[in-house]
Amino acid sequence: MSSVTVDVSYKKRKTYTWLYFLLPSIAIMLVFFIYPILLTFYYSFTNLALTGEAAKELKFIGFDNYIRMFEDPTVRISIWNTLIFLIGSAVIGQQVLGFLVALLMKHKNKMFRRVIGTIVLAGWVTPEIVCALCLYSFFGDDGTLNAIITFFGIPEVTWLYTVPMITIILANIWHGTAFSMLVFQAALDDVPSEIEEAAVVDGASKWQILTKIIIPYIKDTITTNMMLVTLQTLGVFGLIYAMTGGGPGTSTTTLPIFMYNQAFVNYQLGYGTAISLLLLLIGIILSLFYIRSMKE
Amino acid sequence: MNTKQRLIIYRIMPYLILAVIGICFLLPLLWVFVASIDSNAMQSLKVPSRITGANYVDVITNSVNQRAFIIGLIMSVGQAVIVVILALLAAYPLSRYQLKYKKSFMLTILFMTSLPITAVMVPVYQLFLSIKLYDNIIGVILFFVASSMPYGIWMLKNFMDAVPSDLEEAAWIDGASVLVGIRTVVAPLMVPGICTVAIFTFSGSWGNFFVPYILLQTPENFPASLKLYQFFGQYGMADYGKLAAFSVLYAIPSVVMYILSQQYMSKGFGLQGGMKG
């Protein structure tokens, strides 16, 4: 702000307006976003239910839901499934594949880059239920993958029943890789070419350039991207639900699916909320790390 | 292997790997296109028995589907418009004034952009039951608005920081109020930012399945995403052609929005935007 008059003018206007301007946004976030988060904490200590005796009278039951969670073997299975899903599809799958594609595409034929880039992006742009359908038909018993392998004389595999976790991991990689690819393309463009050229002159191998120069240079991007991708994957519901419904059995039941089943299939809202709190806490911790990485 | 051969392999390998990755990504997608114009579509990708537009005609002329698409559009457009207006208002004092807790407020906003919405849906459902917003399209829009407000505020505040305040001051001298100044001076200079926020919120809710799935019950209220899921469950095994045609039609707005967003995102995709005051 350059002149004194402007300062006065801003200050005068400020006293009247800032509250009115912020109020609608804050109000809507408080009611529909922050209040539900607080309710999550509260409901997880109650016997909230949709049917039966508990539906009539909300009772505070202390840590019962949490004790039940620790004793419930399905909780352990879903935490385990969530971890495998996160590591397989987000941390390793999308990150590594996205990085690989971005790295290999550098300095390649423009037309080729555009074609590959568009194909990978298409999976990202496609809504998740359509993704689920595409991948469901790909892995289905009479699907494309089986058609391909039987063509080569390999017997059919019931992918969705035999290796359901792998199918949903691959589906999520298919859906999400483009995001990491875009992030890493931007980051790789920022690596100064002089450093790379100097290393080549000094006789560094491609592998050395990658591990000693490129990766250390884009370290912060890798951390931030890892956090974002993990957060996005943590909440994935529709893709899994439409492809496998969490099954067969509990083999693809991640925390969001388990939460849904407890709350809306078994009508145990209180217990379902306790599970979502677990999800929320993981999200909060990851978000805090994410903000720290952005602040630096 | 001599040096020349090795050099050729180094040259070709990346193309080969990328081509394989490309094919793996393409196959599932190709199926949905081919099946949608196949008169006898199967679960597997195959050459169409006969190329036909009948699947599309059937989907488009079905009034139930039309309704689902219109509801989806109302939800997503409604959400995008409300988010832009409210976020623009909120961004103004955050960008222009010295506020005491601005920094912590912005950090909280950034924090909220990354929370998994999935985790709050059970309490939201209970809340909507008690305030009579359950199974109500307006309720879904309100929740969509609230959940993308943090993103809208964060983006528009940063875009607004780049708009110089001189022009606005000139408008004040001409007697314009703050609101008029925003509408006639600031907002027109932020069109790229406004479009980016509108496009991303639109795509986010258009593609969202979980939120309407939890908050709606009556099939007449279902947006396209839910209709597709219902379709998938009921007739999926029988009628792949129509299912694929519905999917393609449903994906079109998302694709169009993405292409539009490219026009406004010339700055690329860096994550290092960082915090500004």
GROMACS .gro file of N, CA and C in nm, chain A residues 6 9-10 13-14 17-18 21-22 24-25 28-29 31-33 35-37 39-40 43 48 50 97 104-105 108-109 112 116 119 121-122 124-125 127 129-130 133-134 136-138 140-144 147-148 174 179 182-183 221 225 228 231 235 237-238 241-242 256 259-260 264 269 273 276 280 284 287 290-291 294-295, chain B residues 14-15 17-18 21-22 25-29 31-32 43-45 86 89-90 92-93 96-99 107 109 111-112 114-120 122-128 133 142-143 145-146 149-150 153 165 168-169 172 178 182 207 209-210 213-214 228-229 232 237 243 247 250-251 254-255 258 269-272 274:
model
  468
    6VAL      N    1  -0.493   0.565   0.129
    6VAL     CA    2  -0.540   0.430   0.100
    6VAL      C    3  -0.552   0.351   0.229
    9SER      N    4  -0.854   0.445   0.407
    9SER     CA    5  -0.971   0.396   0.337
    9SER      C    6  -0.992   0.246   0.362
   10TYR      N    7  -0.884   0.168   0.354
   10TYR     CA    8  -0.896   0.026   0.381
   10TYR      C    9  -0.943   0.000   0.523
   13ARG      N   10  -1.312   0.081   0.580
   13ARG     CA   11  -1.399  -0.020   0.522
   13ARG      C   12  -1.390  -0.152   0.600
   14LYS      N   13  -1.271  -0.179   0.647
   14LYS     CA   14  -1.244  -0.305   0.715
   14LYS      C   15  -1.338  -0.329   0.832
   17THR      N   16  -1.687  -0.438   0.709
   17THR     CA   17  -1.717  -0.542   0.611
   17THR      C   18  -1.657  -0.680   0.636
   18TRP      N   19  -1.541  -0.689   0.700
   18TRP     CA   20  -1.475  -0.819   0.694
   18TRP      C   21  -1.560  -0.930   0.752
   21PHE      N   22  -1.837  -1.044   0.515
   21PHE     CA   23  -1.782  -1.116   0.400
   21PHE      C   24  -1.746  -1.259   0.435
   22LEU      N   25  -1.693  -1.275   0.554
   22LEU     CA   26  -1.649  -1.409   0.593
   22LEU      C   27  -1.762  -1.492   0.652
   24PRO      N   28  -2.085  -1.584   0.581
   24PRO     CA   29  -2.156  -1.692   0.513
   24PRO      C   30  -2.071  -1.817   0.496
   25SER      N   31  -1.944  -1.799   0.456
   25SER     CA   32  -1.856  -1.915   0.437
   25SER      C   33  -1.833  -1.987   0.569
   28ILE      N   34  -2.149  -2.181   0.688
   28ILE     CA   35  -2.181  -2.306   0.618
   28ILE      C   36  -2.077  -2.414   0.649
   29MET      N   37  -1.952  -2.372   0.667
   29MET     CA   38  -1.850  -2.471   0.703
   29MET      C   39  -1.870  -2.522   0.845
   31VAL      N   40  -2.157  -2.545   1.015
   31VAL     CA   41  -2.273  -2.632   1.028
   31VAL      C   42  -2.252  -2.767   0.960
   32PHE      N   43  -2.200  -2.764   0.836
   32PHE     CA   44  -2.198  -2.888   0.758
   32PHE      C   45  -2.063  -2.958   0.751
   33PHE      N   46  -1.962  -2.899   0.811
   33PHE     CA   47  -1.831  -2.962   0.800
   33PHE      C   48  -1.764  -2.978   0.938
   35TYR      N   49  -1.900  -2.903   1.246
   35TYR     CA   50  -1.991  -2.966   1.341
   35TYR      C   51  -1.996  -3.119   1.324
   36PRO      N   52  -2.009  -3.170   1.200
   36PRO     CA   53  -2.003  -3.316   1.184
   36PRO      C   54  -1.873  -3.379   1.234
   37ILE      N   55  -1.762  -3.306   1.219
   37ILE     CA   56  -1.635  -3.360   1.270
   37ILE      C   57  -1.644  -3.374   1.422
   39LEU      N   58  -1.919  -3.398   1.590
   39LEU     CA   59  -2.016  -3.504   1.617
   39LEU      C   60  -1.952  -3.643   1.610
   40THR      N   61  -1.854  -3.656   1.520
   40THR     CA   62  -1.785  -3.784   1.507
   40THR      C   63  -1.726  -3.825   1.640
   43TYR      N   64  -2.049  -3.893   1.884
   43TYR     CA   65  -2.125  -4.015   1.854
   43TYR      C   66  -2.047  -4.142   1.879
   48LEU      N   67  -2.563  -4.486   1.942
   48LEU     CA   68  -2.648  -4.442   1.831
   48LEU      C   69  -2.674  -4.557   1.733
   50LEU      N   70  -2.983  -4.712   1.420
   50LEU     CA   71  -3.098  -4.677   1.336
   50LEU      C   72  -3.223  -4.755   1.375
   97LEU      N   73   0.481  -4.527  -1.041
   97LEU     CA   74   0.443  -4.530  -1.182
   97LEU      C   75   0.434  -4.388  -1.239
  104LEU      N   76   1.037  -4.099  -1.796
  104LEU     CA   77   1.061  -4.155  -1.929
  104LEU      C   78   1.011  -4.062  -2.040
  105MET      N   79   0.908  -3.984  -2.009
  105MET     CA   80   0.851  -3.897  -2.112
  105MET      C   81   0.938  -3.776  -2.142
  108LYS      N   82   1.112  -3.677  -2.493
  108LYS     CA   83   1.073  -3.775  -2.594
  108LYS      C   84   0.996  -3.705  -2.705
  109ASN      N   85   0.975  -3.780  -2.809
  109ASN     CA   86   0.894  -3.732  -2.922
  109ASN      C   87   0.764  -3.670  -2.873
  112PHE      N   88   0.432  -3.861  -2.933
  112PHE     CA   89   0.428  -3.980  -2.849
  112PHE      C   90   0.392  -3.942  -2.705
  116ILE      N   91   0.054  -4.081  -2.498
  116ILE     CA   92   0.063  -4.153  -2.371
  116ILE      C   93   0.004  -4.070  -2.257
  119ILE      N   94  -0.374  -4.075  -2.261
  119ILE     CA   95  -0.431  -4.204  -2.217
  119ILE      C   96  -0.430  -4.214  -2.064
  121LEU      N   97  -0.408  -3.970  -1.850
  121LEU     CA   98  -0.499  -3.868  -1.795
  121LEU      C   99  -0.645  -3.909  -1.803
  122ALA      N  100  -0.679  -3.983  -1.907
  122ALA     CA  101  -0.819  -4.023  -1.925
  122ALA      C  102  -0.868  -4.102  -1.804
  124TRP      N  103  -0.777  -4.063  -1.506
  124TRP     CA  104  -0.789  -3.972  -1.393
  124TRP      C  105  -0.917  -3.889  -1.404
  125VAL      N  106  -0.946  -3.845  -1.527
  125VAL     CA  107  -1.060  -3.758  -1.550
  125VAL      C  108  -1.192  -3.836  -1.536
  127PRO      N  109  -1.494  -4.036  -1.403
  127PRO     CA  110  -1.553  -4.048  -1.269
  127PRO      C  111  -1.534  -4.189  -1.212
  129ILE      N  112  -1.706  -4.417  -1.058
  129ILE     CA  113  -1.795  -4.530  -1.085
  129ILE      C  114  -1.773  -4.585  -1.226
  130VAL      N  115  -1.742  -4.496  -1.319
  130VAL     CA  116  -1.710  -4.542  -1.454
  130VAL      C  117  -1.578  -4.620  -1.453
  133LEU      N  118  -1.648  -4.960  -1.332
  133LEU     CA  119  -1.711  -5.042  -1.436
  133LEU      C  120  -1.608  -5.088  -1.539
  134CYS      N  121  -1.522  -4.996  -1.584
  134CYS     CA  122  -1.420  -5.031  -1.684
  134CYS      C  123  -1.328  -5.141  -1.633
  136TYR      N  124  -1.388  -5.341  -1.376
  136TYR     CA  125  -1.466  -5.460  -1.345
  136TYR      C  126  -1.478  -5.547  -1.471
  137SER      N  127  -1.507  -5.482  -1.582
  137SER     CA  128  -1.522  -5.559  -1.705
  137SER      C  129  -1.386  -5.610  -1.753
  138PHE      N  130  -1.281  -5.536  -1.720
  138PHE     CA  131  -1.146  -5.581  -1.760
  138PHE      C  132  -1.106  -5.708  -1.685
  140GLY      N  133  -1.321  -5.904  -1.514
  140GLY     CA  134  -1.433  -5.998  -1.500
  140GLY      C  135  -1.402  -6.137  -1.555
  141ASP      N  136  -1.486  -6.234  -1.518
  141ASP     CA  137  -1.464  -6.372  -1.561
  141ASP      C  138  -1.459  -6.384  -1.713
  142ASP      N  139  -1.549  -6.310  -1.780
  142ASP     CA  140  -1.550  -6.313  -1.926
  142ASP      C  141  -1.488  -6.185  -1.981
  143GLY      N  142  -1.403  -6.122  -1.900
  143GLY     CA  143  -1.351  -5.991  -1.934
  143GLY      C  144  -1.233  -5.992  -2.029
  144THR      N  145  -1.183  -5.872  -2.054
  144THR     CA  146  -1.077  -5.852  -2.152
  144THR      C  147  -0.947  -5.925  -2.114
  147ALA      N  148  -0.974  -6.282  -2.183
  147ALA     CA  149  -0.975  -6.302  -2.328
  147ALA      C  150  -0.832  -6.299  -2.382
  148ILE      N  151  -0.750  -6.208  -2.327
  148ILE     CA  152  -0.612  -6.197  -2.373
  148ILE      C  153  -0.532  -6.321  -2.334
  174TRP      N  154  -0.482  -4.715  -1.184
  174TRP     CA  155  -0.533  -4.672  -1.314
  174TRP      C  156  -0.603  -4.536  -1.302
  179PHE      N  157  -0.238  -3.794  -1.164
  179PHE     CA  158  -0.210  -3.684  -1.072
  179PHE      C  159  -0.061  -3.678  -1.040
  182LEU      N  160   0.150  -3.569  -1.341
  182LEU     CA  161   0.149  -3.425  -1.364
  182LEU      C  162   0.240  -3.353  -1.265
  183VAL      N  163   0.229  -3.393  -1.137
  183VAL     CA  164   0.310  -3.329  -1.034
  183VAL      C  165   0.459  -3.351  -1.064
  221THR      N  166   0.885  -3.233  -0.327
  221THR     CA  167   0.768  -3.265  -0.408
  221THR      C  168   0.724  -3.408  -0.381
  225ASN      N  169   0.358  -3.485  -0.242
  225ASN     CA  170   0.274  -3.567  -0.328
  225ASN      C  171   0.232  -3.696  -0.256
  228LEU      N  172  -0.050  -3.614  -0.021
  228LEU     CA  173  -0.176  -3.586  -0.090
  228LEU      C  174  -0.238  -3.713  -0.147
  231LEU      N  175  -0.378  -3.930   0.127
  231LEU     CA  176  -0.504  -3.876   0.178
  231LEU      C  177  -0.619  -3.904   0.082
  235GLY      N  178  -0.971  -4.218   0.159
  235GLY     CA  179  -1.116  -4.204   0.155
  235GLY      C  180  -1.184  -4.278   0.042
  237PHE      N  181  -1.399  -4.496  -0.165
  237PHE     CA  182  -1.510  -4.584  -0.131
  237PHE      C  183  -1.575  -4.641  -0.257
  238GLY      N  184  -1.622  -4.553  -0.344
  238GLY     CA  185  -1.701  -4.595  -0.460
  238GLY      C  186  -1.631  -4.697  -0.549
  241TYR      N  187  -1.626  -5.027  -0.362
  241TYR     CA  188  -1.763  -5.072  -0.336
  241TYR      C  189  -1.829  -5.123  -0.463
  242ALA      N  190  -1.808  -5.053  -0.574
  242ALA     CA  191  -1.872  -5.093  -0.699
  242ALA      C  192  -1.803  -5.215  -0.761
  256PRO      N  193  -1.317  -4.747   0.509
  256PRO     CA  194  -1.442  -4.682   0.465
  256PRO      C  195  -1.555  -4.782   0.437
  259MET      N  196  -1.674  -4.916   0.775
  259MET     CA  197  -1.754  -4.811   0.838
  259MET      C  198  -1.894  -4.809   0.779
  260TYR      N  199  -1.902  -4.813   0.647
  260TYR     CA  200  -2.032  -4.810   0.580
  260TYR      C  201  -2.116  -4.931   0.621
  264PHE      N  202  -2.457  -4.853   0.802
  264PHE     CA  203  -2.577  -4.852   0.718
  264PHE      C  204  -2.629  -4.990   0.681
  269LEU      N  205  -2.484  -4.701   1.403
  269LEU     CA  206  -2.423  -4.573   1.370
  269LEU      C  207  -2.312  -4.535   1.467
  273THR      N  208  -1.940  -4.475   1.362
  273THR     CA  209  -1.873  -4.347   1.384
  273THR      C  210  -1.737  -4.367   1.450
  276SER      N  211  -1.515  -4.442   1.182
  276SER     CA  212  -1.479  -4.327   1.100
  276SER      C  213  -1.385  -4.233   1.175
  280LEU      N  214  -1.063  -4.062   1.042
  280LEU     CA  215  -1.044  -3.918   1.055
  280LEU      C  216  -0.909  -3.886   1.120
  284ILE      N  217  -0.623  -3.663   0.985
  284ILE     CA  218  -0.575  -3.543   1.052
  284ILE      C  219  -0.423  -3.544   1.065
  287SER      N  220  -0.274  -3.483   0.729
  287SER     CA  221  -0.296  -3.344   0.688
  287SER      C  222  -0.199  -3.250   0.758
  290TYR      N  223   0.116  -3.270   0.592
  290TYR     CA  224   0.103  -3.205   0.462
  290TYR      C  225   0.120  -3.054   0.476
  291ILE      N  226   0.052  -2.994   0.577
  291ILE     CA  227   0.062  -2.850   0.598
  291ILE      C  228   0.204  -2.811   0.633
  294MET      N  229   0.400  -2.790   0.331
  294MET     CA  230   0.366  -2.675   0.248
  294MET      C  231   0.423  -2.546   0.306
  295LYS      N  232   0.433  -2.541   0.439
  295LYS     CA  233   0.479  -2.419   0.504
  295LYS      C  234   0.626  -2.393   0.478
  310PRO      N  235   1.281  -4.670  -2.331
  310PRO     CA  236   1.177  -4.584  -2.274
  310PRO      C  237   1.049  -4.586  -2.356
  311TYR      N  238   1.064  -4.584  -2.489
  311TYR     CA  239   0.945  -4.586  -2.574
  311TYR      C  240   0.868  -4.716  -2.555
  313ILE      N  241   0.870  -4.920  -2.287
  313ILE     CA  242   0.805  -4.924  -2.155
  313ILE      C  243   0.681  -4.836  -2.155
  314LEU      N  244   0.695  -4.716  -2.208
  314LEU     CA  245   0.581  -4.625  -2.211
  314LEU      C  246   0.467  -4.681  -2.295
  317ILE      N  247   0.287  -4.942  -2.088
  317ILE     CA  248   0.204  -4.875  -1.987
  317ILE      C  249   0.080  -4.814  -2.053
  318GLY      N  250   0.103  -4.751  -2.167
  318GLY     CA  251  -0.007  -4.688  -2.240
  318GLY      C  252  -0.114  -4.789  -2.277
  321PHE      N  253  -0.319  -4.896  -1.981
  321PHE     CA  254  -0.415  -4.793  -1.942
  321PHE      C  255  -0.529  -4.783  -2.043
  322LEU      N  256  -0.496  -4.812  -2.169
  322LEU     CA  257  -0.596  -4.792  -2.274
  322LEU      C  258  -0.703  -4.900  -2.277
  323LEU      N  259  -0.663  -5.027  -2.256
  323LEU     CA  260  -0.757  -5.139  -2.275
  323LEU      C  261  -0.888  -5.125  -2.199
  324PRO      N  262  -0.885  -5.097  -2.066
  324PRO     CA  263  -1.013  -5.087  -1.995
  324PRO      C  264  -1.101  -4.975  -2.050
  325LEU      N  265  -1.035  -4.868  -2.094
  325LEU     CA  266  -1.108  -4.752  -2.142
  325LEU      C  267  -1.167  -4.778  -2.280
  327TRP      N  268  -1.268  -5.050  -2.394
  327TRP     CA  269  -1.386  -5.136  -2.384
  327TRP      C  270  -1.514  -5.054  -2.375
  328VAL      N  271  -1.511  -4.949  -2.290
  328VAL     CA  272  -1.634  -4.876  -2.266
  328VAL      C  273  -1.680  -4.805  -2.393
  339GLN      N  274  -1.875  -5.863  -2.191
  339GLN     CA  275  -1.789  -5.811  -2.086
  339GLN      C  276  -1.648  -5.784  -2.138
  340SER      N  277  -1.610  -5.860  -2.237
  340SER     CA  278  -1.474  -5.845  -2.288
  340SER      C  279  -1.469  -5.752  -2.409
  341LEU      N  280  -1.352  -5.691  -2.428
  341LEU     CA  281  -1.332  -5.606  -2.544
  341LEU      C  282  -1.336  -5.693  -2.669
  382LEU      N  283  -1.949  -1.739  -0.252
  382LEU     CA  284  -1.912  -1.730  -0.110
  382LEU      C  285  -1.761  -1.721  -0.092
  385LEU      N  286  -1.629  -1.373  -0.173
  385LEU     CA  287  -1.655  -1.281  -0.062
  385LEU      C  288  -1.556  -1.305   0.052
  386ALA      N  289  -1.536  -1.431   0.087
  386ALA     CA  290  -1.448  -1.462   0.199
  386ALA      C  291  -1.304  -1.428   0.166
  388TYR      N  292  -1.194  -1.190  -0.007
  388TYR     CA  293  -1.167  -1.046  -0.011
  388TYR      C  294  -1.099  -0.993   0.115
  389PRO      N  295  -1.163  -1.004   0.231
  389PRO     CA  296  -1.093  -0.954   0.351
  389PRO      C  297  -0.963  -1.029   0.378
  392ARG      N  298  -0.718  -0.861   0.136
  392ARG     CA  299  -0.695  -0.717   0.140
  392ARG      C  300  -0.666  -0.659   0.278
  393TYR      N  301  -0.723  -0.718   0.381
  393TYR     CA  302  -0.712  -0.657   0.513
  393TYR      C  303  -0.607  -0.724   0.600
  394GLN      N  304  -0.559  -0.644   0.697
  394GLN     CA  305  -0.470  -0.700   0.799
  394GLN      C  306  -0.559  -0.757   0.909
  395LEU      N  307  -0.580  -0.885   0.910
  395LEU     CA  308  -0.663  -0.943   1.015
  395LEU      C  309  -0.575  -1.015   1.115
  403LEU      N  310  -0.427  -2.143   0.756
  403LEU     CA  311  -0.371  -2.276   0.780
  403LEU      C  312  -0.481  -2.378   0.808
  405ILE      N  313  -0.783  -2.356   0.698
  405ILE     CA  314  -0.847  -2.379   0.569
  405ILE      C  315  -0.770  -2.483   0.487
  407PHE      N  316  -0.569  -2.705   0.598
  407PHE     CA  317  -0.583  -2.831   0.668
  407PHE      C  318  -0.714  -2.899   0.627
  408MET      N  319  -0.822  -2.820   0.622
  408MET     CA  320  -0.952  -2.876   0.589
  408MET      C  321  -0.961  -2.924   0.445
  410SER      N  322  -0.764  -3.102   0.294
  410SER     CA  323  -0.710  -3.235   0.271
  410SER      C  324  -0.775  -3.345   0.357
  411LEU      N  325  -0.873  -3.307   0.440
  411LEU     CA  326  -0.938  -3.410   0.523
  411LEU      C  327  -1.024  -3.503   0.438
  412PRO      N  328  -1.023  -3.633   0.471
  412PRO     CA  329  -1.107  -3.726   0.395
  412PRO      C  330  -1.256  -3.709   0.430
  413ILE      N  331  -1.336  -3.665   0.332
  413ILE     CA  332  -1.479  -3.643   0.352
  413ILE      C  333  -1.549  -3.772   0.395
  414THR      N  334  -1.501  -3.884   0.343
  414THR     CA  335  -1.560  -4.014   0.375
  414THR      C  336  -1.579  -4.030   0.525
  415ALA      N  337  -1.483  -3.979   0.604
  415ALA     CA  338  -1.483  -4.004   0.747
  415ALA      C  339  -1.595  -3.931   0.821
  416VAL      N  340  -1.653  -3.826   0.763
  416VAL     CA  341  -1.756  -3.754   0.837
  416VAL      C  342  -1.899  -3.789   0.791
  418VAL      N  343  -2.101  -4.047   0.826
  418VAL     CA  344  -2.199  -4.105   0.919
  418VAL      C  345  -2.262  -3.996   1.007
  419PRO      N  346  -2.182  -3.909   1.071
  419PRO     CA  347  -2.245  -3.799   1.146
  419PRO      C  348  -2.326  -3.704   1.056
  420VAL      N  349  -2.280  -3.679   0.935
  420VAL     CA  350  -2.356  -3.591   0.846
  420VAL      C  351  -2.493  -3.652   0.818
  421TYR      N  352  -2.496  -3.781   0.798
  421TYR     CA  353  -2.623  -3.851   0.775
  421TYR      C  354  -2.717  -3.831   0.894
  422GLN      N  355  -2.663  -3.851   1.013
  422GLN     CA  356  -2.744  -3.835   1.134
  422GLN      C  357  -2.793  -3.691   1.149
  423LEU      N  358  -2.702  -3.597   1.121
  423LEU     CA  359  -2.737  -3.455   1.128
  423LEU      C  360  -2.849  -3.423   1.030
  424PHE      N  361  -2.838  -3.474   0.908
  424PHE     CA  362  -2.938  -3.446   0.805
  424PHE      C  363  -3.073  -3.506   0.841
  429LEU      N  364  -3.300  -3.266   0.635
  429LEU     CA  365  -3.238  -3.244   0.504
  429LEU      C  366  -3.205  -3.376   0.436
  438LEU      N  367  -2.583  -2.838  -0.023
  438LEU     CA  368  -2.525  -2.767   0.091
  438LEU      C  369  -2.402  -2.838   0.144
  439PHE      N  370  -2.410  -2.971   0.153
  439PHE     CA  371  -2.292  -3.041   0.203
  439PHE      C  372  -2.176  -3.032   0.103
  441VAL      N  373  -2.121  -2.789  -0.098
  441VAL     CA  374  -2.068  -2.654  -0.085
  441VAL      C  375  -1.973  -2.646   0.034
  442ALA      N  376  -2.021  -2.693   0.150
  442ALA     CA  377  -1.939  -2.684   0.272
  442ALA      C  378  -1.807  -2.757   0.254
  445MET      N  379  -1.574  -2.558   0.023
  445MET     CA  380  -1.546  -2.419   0.062
  445MET      C  381  -1.397  -2.397   0.093
  446PRO      N  382  -1.334  -2.483   0.174
  446PRO     CA  383  -1.192  -2.459   0.205
  446PRO      C  384  -1.106  -2.448   0.080
  449ILE      N  385  -1.188  -2.109  -0.097
  449ILE     CA  386  -1.131  -1.993  -0.028
  449ILE      C  387  -0.979  -1.988  -0.048
  461SER      N  388  -0.433  -0.355  -0.606
  461SER     CA  389  -0.545  -0.285  -0.543
  461SER      C  390  -0.568  -0.145  -0.602
  464GLU      N  391  -0.902  -0.092  -0.797
  464GLU     CA  392  -1.015  -0.095  -0.706
  464GLU      C  393  -1.028   0.039  -0.635
  465GLU      N  394  -0.914   0.094  -0.592
  465GLU     CA  395  -0.916   0.223  -0.523
  465GLU      C  396  -0.972   0.331  -0.614
  468TRP      N  397  -1.335   0.316  -0.601
  468TRP     CA  398  -1.391   0.373  -0.477
  468TRP      C  399  -1.403   0.524  -0.488
  474VAL      N  400  -1.760  -0.136  -0.169
  474VAL     CA  401  -1.667  -0.249  -0.172
  474VAL      C  402  -1.722  -0.360  -0.260
  478ILE      N  403  -1.566  -0.526  -0.598
  478ILE     CA  404  -1.533  -0.666  -0.620
  478ILE      C  405  -1.596  -0.715  -0.750
  503GLY      N  406  -1.856  -3.631  -1.018
  503GLY     CA  407  -1.800  -3.766  -1.010
  503GLY      C  408  -1.820  -3.832  -0.875
  505PHE      N  409  -1.972  -4.023  -0.571
  505PHE     CA  410  -2.073  -4.127  -0.554
  505PHE      C  411  -2.115  -4.140  -0.408
  506PHE      N  412  -2.020  -4.134  -0.319
  506PHE     CA  413  -2.045  -4.165  -0.179
  506PHE      C  414  -2.144  -4.068  -0.113
  509TYR      N  415  -2.495  -4.109  -0.226
  509TYR     CA  416  -2.534  -4.246  -0.189
  509TYR      C  417  -2.578  -4.252  -0.043
  510ILE      N  418  -2.511  -4.175   0.043
  510ILE     CA  419  -2.545  -4.174   0.184
  510ILE      C  420  -2.664  -4.082   0.211
  524LEU      N  421  -2.606  -4.460  -1.237
  524LEU     CA  422  -2.515  -4.552  -1.304
  524LEU      C  423  -2.485  -4.672  -1.215
  525TYR      N  424  -2.464  -4.645  -1.087
  525TYR     CA  425  -2.435  -4.754  -0.994
  525TYR      C  426  -2.555  -4.849  -0.986
  528PHE      N  427  -2.573  -5.050  -1.297
  528PHE     CA  428  -2.465  -5.146  -1.287
  528PHE      C  429  -2.511  -5.269  -1.207
  533MET      N  430  -2.521  -5.722  -1.572
  533MET     CA  431  -2.484  -5.849  -1.632
  533MET      C  432  -2.551  -5.868  -1.768
  539LEU      N  433  -2.511  -4.994  -2.059
  539LEU     CA  434  -2.431  -4.954  -1.944
  539LEU      C  435  -2.310  -4.871  -1.990
  543SER      N  436  -2.225  -4.477  -1.929
  543SER     CA  437  -2.096  -4.438  -1.871
  543SER      C  438  -2.028  -4.330  -1.954
  546TYR      N  439  -2.208  -4.007  -1.912
  546TYR     CA  440  -2.186  -3.954  -1.778
  546TYR      C  441  -2.045  -3.898  -1.764
  547ALA      N  442  -1.950  -3.956  -1.836
  547ALA     CA  443  -1.811  -3.909  -1.823
  547ALA      C  444  -1.787  -3.781  -1.904
  550SER      N  445  -1.722  -3.444  -1.721
  550SER     CA  446  -1.592  -3.444  -1.653
  550SER      C  447  -1.480  -3.418  -1.752
  551VAL      N  448  -1.487  -3.481  -1.868
  551VAL     CA  449  -1.382  -3.464  -1.969
  551VAL      C  450  -1.383  -3.321  -2.022
  554TYR      N  451  -1.236  -3.092  -1.773
  554TYR     CA  452  -1.090  -3.103  -1.767
  554TYR      C  453  -1.025  -3.027  -1.881
  565PHE      N  454   0.150  -2.749  -1.296
  565PHE     CA  455   0.095  -2.830  -1.191
  565PHE      C  456   0.188  -2.841  -1.071
  566GLY      N  457   0.266  -2.736  -1.044
  566GLY     CA  458   0.360  -2.745  -0.933
  566GLY      C  459   0.288  -2.748  -0.799
  567LEU      N  460   0.343  -2.818  -0.703
  567LEU     CA  461   0.283  -2.822  -0.570
  567LEU      C  462   0.339  -2.711  -0.483
  568GLN      N  463   0.454  -2.655  -0.527
  568GLN     CA  464   0.519  -2.554  -0.446
  568GLN      C  465   0.454  -2.418  -0.466
  570GLY      N  466   0.295  -2.274  -0.188
  570GLY     CA  467   0.336  -2.222  -0.059
  570GLY      C  468   0.238  -2.125   0.004
   0.00000   0.00000   0.00000
